[in-house]
Amino acid sequence: MVAPANQPEILAAAQAGDVETVQRLLEGDAAAVKATDASGRTALHAAVLSPEAPAIIDLLVSHGADIAGVDRAGDTALHVASSRLAVDAVQSLLAHDAPVETQNKRGEAALHVAVVAGTDRPIDEAARIAVVAALLDHGAPISQVDTLGHTALHAAAAKGRTIVVELLLTRGADVHAADNEGRQSLHWAAVGGHVDTMKALLAAGAEVNAAANNGRTALHAAAGMGRESAIELLADKGADANARDDRGATPLIALAAAERERESDASLARAATMLIKHGAAIDAADNDGVTAVQYARKGKLAKLAAAIENAPATE
């Protein structure tokens, strides 16, 4: 086997699933197990991408591979396997006592990367559940946070991974946990407009009016992103349509003030009507004295402005 330029032969063999070549190289040079590529990855990192991952992992570990070794990004082989949702590789590494709590330079443990994996490729969600469950079964700390203060539940909520959210909740994830900015999982689900995820969080006791450090509630978050269905759900669940953030903005003002593409005007108008129906004050102004309709006019959102202007006054 010819290794790619600048890649040790044993890494190429491990990734290709060439058990025979890996064994030959290990027997010929005891130091081969420690060889790294330019990113600091070893054959153990490469092996998790192999169709023969369990066999090669066993072989490498038996020759002294460091199960806890990290590359230049701080990722262990378990991080890599979890990011690829490689179930067999994850289970093999865990069988060799791979550490589940190790955090990379972004503060992410394997549980975090398993939850967010797959934004760049089609993913088998059954594989995600299998990996997440395996990590939890081997003691992955469910409340561990990354450098931004995000737990796995925050990450799953932000991606709208409802099944993962439900699994984490049944395993004891704290639905009220806040990140470094004071945002809870409901905030993150609302930003993405992930209604099914929001329903799961609310059913688990998420506080509909919890405010982040800047005073913004989940309704502010949904309104700021123009998430019509999320706004409807939160309003129906009793979210305060007149809550004020640190800048004095209500959800209706957040809806009108955020920069928008003009084609979203009709959707925003429907969302505004919904907020007003649930008691949003149309004449409320923020700390700069600007109202929602003034923001709508400034943004040239004619339908939104009309929806606000023509709405019946709230009591």
Short mmCIF file of C-alpha atoms in Angstrom, two decimals:
data_model
loop_
_atom_site.label_atom_id
_atom_site.label_comp_id
_atom_site.label_asym_id
_atom_site.label_seq_id
_atom_site.Cartn_x
_atom_site.Cartn_y
_atom_site.Cartn_z
CA MET A 1 0.00 0.00 0.00
CA VAL A 2 1.24 3.47 -0.93
CA ALA A 3 0.39 6.10 1.68
CA PRO A 4 -0.74 9.59 0.61
CA ALA A 5 1.96 12.26 0.68
CA ASN A 6 2.97 13.27 4.21
CA GLN A 7 0.84 10.52 5.78
CA PRO A 8 2.59 7.68 7.62
CA GLU A 9 1.91 4.33 5.97
CA ILE A 10 0.32 2.90 9.10
CA LEU A 11 -2.35 5.62 9.15
CA ALA A 12 -3.25 4.93 5.53
CA ALA A 13 -3.41 1.20 6.20
CA ALA A 14 -5.51 1.68 9.34
CA GLN A 15 -8.03 3.89 7.57
CA ALA A 16 -8.25 1.52 4.62
CA GLY A 17 -8.95 -1.42 6.91
CA ASP A 18 -5.79 -3.26 5.86
CA VAL A 19 -5.31 -5.39 8.96
CA GLU A 20 -2.42 -7.35 7.49
CA THR A 21 -0.39 -4.24 6.66
CA VAL A 22 -1.08 -2.66 10.02
CA GLN A 23 0.11 -5.79 11.79
CA ARG A 24 3.23 -6.00 9.64
CA LEU A 25 4.14 -2.38 10.33
CA LEU A 26 3.59 -2.77 14.07
CA GLU A 27 5.72 -5.87 14.21
CA GLY A 28 8.44 -4.24 12.15
CA ASP A 29 8.62 -1.02 14.17
CA ALA A 30 7.28 -0.68 17.70
CA ALA A 31 7.23 3.11 17.33
CA ALA A 32 4.85 2.94 14.36
CA VAL A 33 1.86 2.98 16.71
CA LYS A 34 2.86 6.52 17.76
CA ALA A 35 3.26 7.91 14.23
CA THR A 36 1.21 11.02 13.49
CA ASP A 37 0.15 12.98 10.45
CA ALA A 38 0.26 16.77 10.07
CA SER A 39 -2.89 17.17 12.20
CA GLY A 40 -1.45 15.10 15.01
CA ARG A 41 -3.70 12.12 14.39
CA THR A 42 -2.43 8.61 14.98
CA ALA A 43 -3.37 5.28 13.44
CA LEU A 44 -5.97 4.90 16.17
CA HIS A 45 -7.71 8.09 14.98
CA ALA A 46 -7.54 6.80 11.40
CA ALA A 47 -8.78 3.34 12.33
CA VAL A 48 -12.20 4.58 13.40
CA LEU A 49 -12.95 5.48 9.78
CA SER A 50 -12.13 1.96 8.64
CA PRO A 51 -14.58 -0.76 7.60
CA GLU A 52 -12.50 -3.02 9.86
CA ALA A 53 -12.46 -0.59 12.79
CA PRO A 54 -12.93 -3.04 15.70
CA ALA A 55 -10.20 -5.41 14.50
CA ILE A 56 -7.69 -2.63 13.84
CA ILE A 57 -8.51 -0.83 17.09
CA ASP A 58 -7.92 -4.09 18.99
CA LEU A 59 -4.63 -4.60 17.17
CA LEU A 60 -3.38 -1.06 17.79
CA VAL A 61 -4.34 -1.08 21.48
CA SER A 62 -2.61 -4.44 21.95
CA HIS A 63 0.56 -2.80 20.61
CA GLY A 64 0.38 0.15 22.99
CA ALA A 65 -1.76 2.74 21.19
CA ASP A 66 -2.74 5.55 23.55
CA ILE A 67 -6.50 5.25 23.88
CA ALA A 68 -6.61 8.77 25.35
CA GLY A 69 -4.24 10.37 22.84
CA VAL A 70 -5.33 13.65 21.25
CA ASP A 71 -4.58 15.35 17.96
CA ARG A 72 -3.78 19.05 17.55
CA ALA A 73 -7.45 19.97 17.88
CA GLY A 74 -7.63 18.07 21.14
CA ASP A 75 -9.75 15.29 19.65
CA THR A 76 -9.35 11.72 20.81
CA ALA A 77 -10.14 8.73 18.61
CA LEU A 78 -13.49 8.61 20.43
CA HIS A 79 -14.21 12.18 19.32
CA VAL A 80 -13.52 11.21 15.71
CA ALA A 81 -15.60 8.04 15.88
CA SER A 82 -18.46 9.93 17.56
CA SER A 83 -18.36 12.70 14.97
CA ARG A 84 -18.73 10.09 12.23
CA LEU A 85 -21.39 8.19 14.21
CA ALA A 86 -19.31 5.08 13.67
CA VAL A 87 -21.18 2.78 16.05
CA ASP A 88 -18.80 -0.21 15.85
CA ALA A 89 -15.74 1.99 16.36
CA VAL A 90 -17.32 3.82 19.30
CA GLN A 91 -18.27 0.56 20.99
CA SER A 92 -14.79 -0.88 20.41
CA LEU A 93 -13.08 2.20 21.85
CA LEU A 94 -15.38 2.19 24.87
CA ALA A 95 -14.62 -1.48 25.41
CA HIS A 96 -10.97 -0.41 25.74
CA ASP A 97 -11.95 2.23 28.32
CA ALA A 98 -11.62 5.26 26.06
CA PRO A 99 -12.20 8.34 28.24
CA VAL A 100 -15.65 9.82 27.65
CA GLU A 101 -15.07 13.08 29.49
CA THR A 102 -12.06 14.36 27.53
CA GLN A 103 -12.75 17.77 25.98
CA ASN A 104 -11.16 19.10 22.82
CA LYS A 105 -9.99 22.68 22.34
CA ARG A 106 -13.60 23.80 21.80
CA GLY A 107 -14.51 22.20 25.10
CA GLU A 108 -16.52 19.49 23.36
CA ALA A 109 -16.61 15.96 24.72
CA ALA A 110 -17.55 13.01 22.53
CA LEU A 111 -21.20 13.40 23.55
CA HIS A 112 -21.29 16.93 22.15
CA VAL A 113 -19.84 15.93 18.80
CA ALA A 114 -22.17 12.94 18.46
CA VAL A 115 -25.18 15.20 19.00
CA VAL A 116 -24.19 17.76 16.34
CA ALA A 117 -22.60 15.37 13.81
CA GLY A 118 -23.92 15.22 10.29
CA THR A 119 -24.45 18.79 9.17
CA ASP A 120 -22.30 18.09 6.11
CA ARG A 121 -23.66 14.70 5.06
CA PRO A 122 -26.71 12.42 5.26
CA ILE A 123 -26.91 10.68 8.62
CA ASP A 124 -28.58 7.54 9.93
CA GLU A 125 -30.36 8.87 13.01
CA ALA A 126 -30.50 5.37 14.47
CA ALA A 127 -26.70 5.44 14.48
CA ARG A 128 -26.74 8.77 16.33
CA ILE A 129 -29.01 7.39 19.01
CA ALA A 130 -26.85 4.28 19.32
CA VAL A 131 -23.69 6.35 19.78
CA VAL A 132 -25.27 8.78 22.24
CA ALA A 133 -26.71 5.92 24.27
CA ALA A 134 -23.39 4.06 24.30
CA LEU A 135 -21.55 7.14 25.53
CA LEU A 136 -24.10 7.71 28.28
CA ASP A 137 -24.00 4.05 29.25
CA HIS A 138 -20.23 4.39 29.73
CA GLY A 139 -20.55 7.41 31.98
CA ALA A 140 -20.41 10.41 29.66
CA PRO A 141 -21.23 13.42 31.89
CA ILE A 142 -24.61 14.60 30.65
CA SER A 143 -24.18 18.09 32.15
CA GLN A 144 -20.66 18.69 30.81
CA VAL A 145 -20.32 22.03 29.04
CA ASP A 146 -18.14 23.29 26.21
CA THR A 147 -16.33 26.63 26.13
CA LEU A 148 -19.62 28.43 25.39
CA GLY A 149 -21.38 26.75 28.28
CA HIS A 150 -23.40 24.49 26.02
CA THR A 151 -24.50 21.10 27.27
CA ALA A 152 -25.37 18.25 24.93
CA LEU A 153 -29.03 19.20 25.46
CA HIS A 154 -28.38 22.75 24.24
CA ALA A 155 -26.64 21.34 21.17
CA ALA A 156 -29.40 18.86 20.41
CA ALA A 157 -32.09 21.51 20.86
CA ALA A 158 -30.31 23.96 18.57
CA LYS A 159 -30.17 21.31 15.84
CA GLY A 160 -33.77 20.25 16.34
CA ARG A 161 -32.80 16.67 17.14
CA THR A 162 -35.98 15.83 19.02
CA ILE A 163 -35.29 12.13 19.55
CA VAL A 164 -31.88 12.94 21.02
CA VAL A 165 -33.42 15.63 23.21
CA GLU A 166 -35.94 13.13 24.53
CA LEU A 167 -33.20 10.58 25.21
CA LEU A 168 -31.07 13.12 27.06
CA LEU A 169 -34.05 14.23 29.12
CA THR A 170 -34.87 10.67 30.14
CA ARG A 171 -31.24 10.26 31.19
CA GLY A 172 -31.42 13.27 33.48
CA ALA A 173 -30.37 16.26 31.39
CA ASP A 174 -31.29 19.56 33.06
CA VAL A 175 -33.92 21.30 30.94
CA HIS A 176 -33.24 24.53 32.88
CA ALA A 177 -29.45 24.58 32.38
CA ALA A 178 -28.24 27.89 30.96
CA ASP A 179 -25.19 28.55 28.78
CA ASN A 180 -22.69 31.37 29.26
CA GLU A 181 -25.21 33.85 27.85
CA GLY A 182 -28.01 32.58 30.06
CA ARG A 183 -29.82 30.86 27.20
CA GLN A 184 -31.62 27.63 27.98
CA SER A 185 -32.34 24.80 25.57
CA LEU A 186 -35.78 26.26 24.81
CA HIS A 187 -34.11 29.46 23.59
CA TRP A 188 -31.94 27.47 21.18
CA ALA A 189 -34.82 25.38 19.85
CA ALA A 190 -36.84 28.58 19.35
CA VAL A 191 -34.03 30.22 17.37
CA GLY A 192 -34.17 27.34 14.90
CA GLY A 193 -37.94 27.16 14.91
CA HIS A 194 -37.80 23.50 15.92
CA VAL A 195 -41.36 23.12 17.13
CA ASP A 196 -41.31 19.40 17.93
CA THR A 197 -38.16 19.90 19.98
CA MET A 198 -39.74 22.82 21.78
CA LYS A 199 -42.76 20.68 22.62
CA ALA A 200 -40.49 18.02 24.13
CA LEU A 201 -38.67 20.62 26.22
CA LEU A 202 -41.88 22.25 27.42
CA ALA A 203 -43.32 18.84 28.32
CA ALA A 204 -40.20 18.27 30.43
CA GLY A 205 -40.81 21.48 32.36
CA ALA A 206 -38.94 24.16 30.41
CA GLU A 207 -39.93 27.60 31.68
CA VAL A 208 -41.62 29.40 28.80
CA ASN A 209 -40.71 32.87 30.09
CA ALA A 210 -37.14 32.19 31.24
CA ALA A 211 -34.90 35.11 30.27
CA ALA A 212 -31.29 35.02 29.08
CA ASN A 213 -28.66 37.42 30.41
CA ASN A 214 -29.80 40.06 27.92
CA GLY A 215 -33.41 39.71 29.08
CA ARG A 216 -34.56 37.88 25.96
CA THR A 217 -37.03 35.05 26.32
CA ALA A 218 -37.62 32.17 23.92
CA LEU A 219 -40.43 34.24 22.40
CA HIS A 220 -37.95 37.04 21.68
CA ALA A 221 -35.66 34.44 20.10
CA ALA A 222 -38.38 32.99 17.89
CA ALA A 223 -39.68 36.43 16.93
CA GLY A 224 -36.21 37.74 16.15
CA MET A 225 -35.76 34.92 13.66
CA GLY A 226 -39.29 35.18 12.28
CA ARG A 227 -40.19 31.63 13.30
CA GLU A 228 -43.93 31.73 12.81
CA SER A 229 -44.81 28.25 14.13
CA ALA A 230 -42.52 28.62 17.13
CA ILE A 231 -44.12 31.95 18.00
CA GLU A 232 -47.56 30.35 17.85
CA LEU A 233 -46.53 27.48 20.12
CA LEU A 234 -44.90 29.73 22.72
CA ALA A 235 -47.79 32.17 22.71
CA ASP A 236 -50.26 29.33 23.15
CA LYS A 237 -48.17 28.04 26.08
CA GLY A 238 -48.44 31.36 27.90
CA ALA A 239 -45.30 33.20 26.83
CA ASP A 240 -45.41 36.87 27.82
CA ALA A 241 -46.01 38.81 24.61
CA ASN A 242 -44.88 42.03 26.32
CA ALA A 243 -41.70 40.83 28.02
CA ARG A 244 -38.88 43.37 27.73
CA ASP A 245 -35.24 42.62 27.05
CA ASP A 246 -32.35 44.81 28.21
CA ARG A 247 -32.94 47.19 25.29
CA GLY A 248 -36.60 47.50 26.10
CA ALA A 249 -37.67 45.44 23.10
CA THR A 250 -40.78 43.31 23.24
CA PRO A 251 -41.11 40.21 21.03
CA LEU A 252 -43.13 42.28 18.55
CA ILE A 253 -40.32 44.83 18.35
CA ALA A 254 -37.78 42.01 17.99
CA LEU A 255 -39.83 40.67 15.10
CA ALA A 256 -39.87 44.02 13.31
CA ALA A 257 -36.35 45.21 14.14
CA ALA A 258 -34.34 42.24 12.91
CA GLU A 259 -32.98 42.49 9.37
CA ARG A 260 -35.10 40.46 6.98
CA GLU A 261 -35.33 39.47 3.35
CA ARG A 262 -38.27 41.25 1.80
CA GLU A 263 -39.94 38.00 0.69
CA SER A 264 -40.48 37.12 4.36
CA ASP A 265 -42.78 40.11 4.84
CA ALA A 266 -46.03 38.10 4.62
CA SER A 267 -44.84 35.52 7.14
CA LEU A 268 -43.75 38.27 9.52
CA ALA A 269 -47.16 39.92 9.17
CA ARG A 270 -48.85 36.67 10.18
CA ALA A 271 -46.47 36.31 13.13
CA ALA A 272 -47.19 39.86 14.24
CA THR A 273 -50.93 39.23 14.07
CA MET A 274 -50.41 36.17 16.24
CA LEU A 275 -48.44 38.13 18.85
CA ILE A 276 -51.03 40.89 18.91
CA LYS A 277 -53.80 38.30 19.30
CA HIS A 278 -51.96 37.09 22.41
CA GLY A 279 -51.76 40.56 23.90
CA ALA A 280 -48.69 42.22 22.37
CA ALA A 281 -48.91 46.00 22.79
CA ILE A 282 -48.67 47.58 19.34
CA ASP A 283 -47.62 50.99 20.66
CA ALA A 284 -44.80 49.75 22.91
CA ALA A 285 -41.45 51.43 22.27
CA ASP A 286 -37.93 50.24 23.09
CA ASN A 287 -35.33 52.21 25.05
CA ASP A 288 -34.64 54.32 21.96
CA GLY A 289 -38.32 55.23 21.71
CA VAL A 290 -38.88 53.22 18.53
CA THR A 291 -42.02 51.13 18.07
CA ALA A 292 -42.50 47.92 16.08
CA VAL A 293 -44.35 49.66 13.26
CA GLN A 294 -41.56 52.22 12.96
CA TYR A 295 -39.00 49.42 12.63
CA ALA A 296 -41.22 47.74 10.03
CA ARG A 297 -41.41 50.92 7.97
CA LYS A 298 -37.67 51.42 8.25
CA GLY A 299 -37.14 47.88 6.98
CA LYS A 300 -39.61 48.49 4.14
CA LEU A 301 -41.79 45.67 5.40
CA ALA A 302 -45.13 46.99 4.19
CA LYS A 303 -47.22 43.94 5.05
CA LEU A 304 -45.79 43.76 8.54
CA ALA A 305 -46.37 47.48 9.11
CA ALA A 306 -49.95 47.15 7.88
CA ALA A 307 -50.62 44.16 10.12
CA ILE A 308 -49.50 46.15 13.15
CA GLU A 309 -51.24 49.38 12.19
CA ASN A 310 -54.53 47.70 11.39
CA ALA A 311 -54.61 45.46 14.44
CA PRO A 312 -57.21 46.16 17.11
CA ALA A 313 -55.74 47.88 20.14
CA THR A 314 -54.86 45.56 23.02
CA GLU A 315 -56.37 46.17 26.41
#
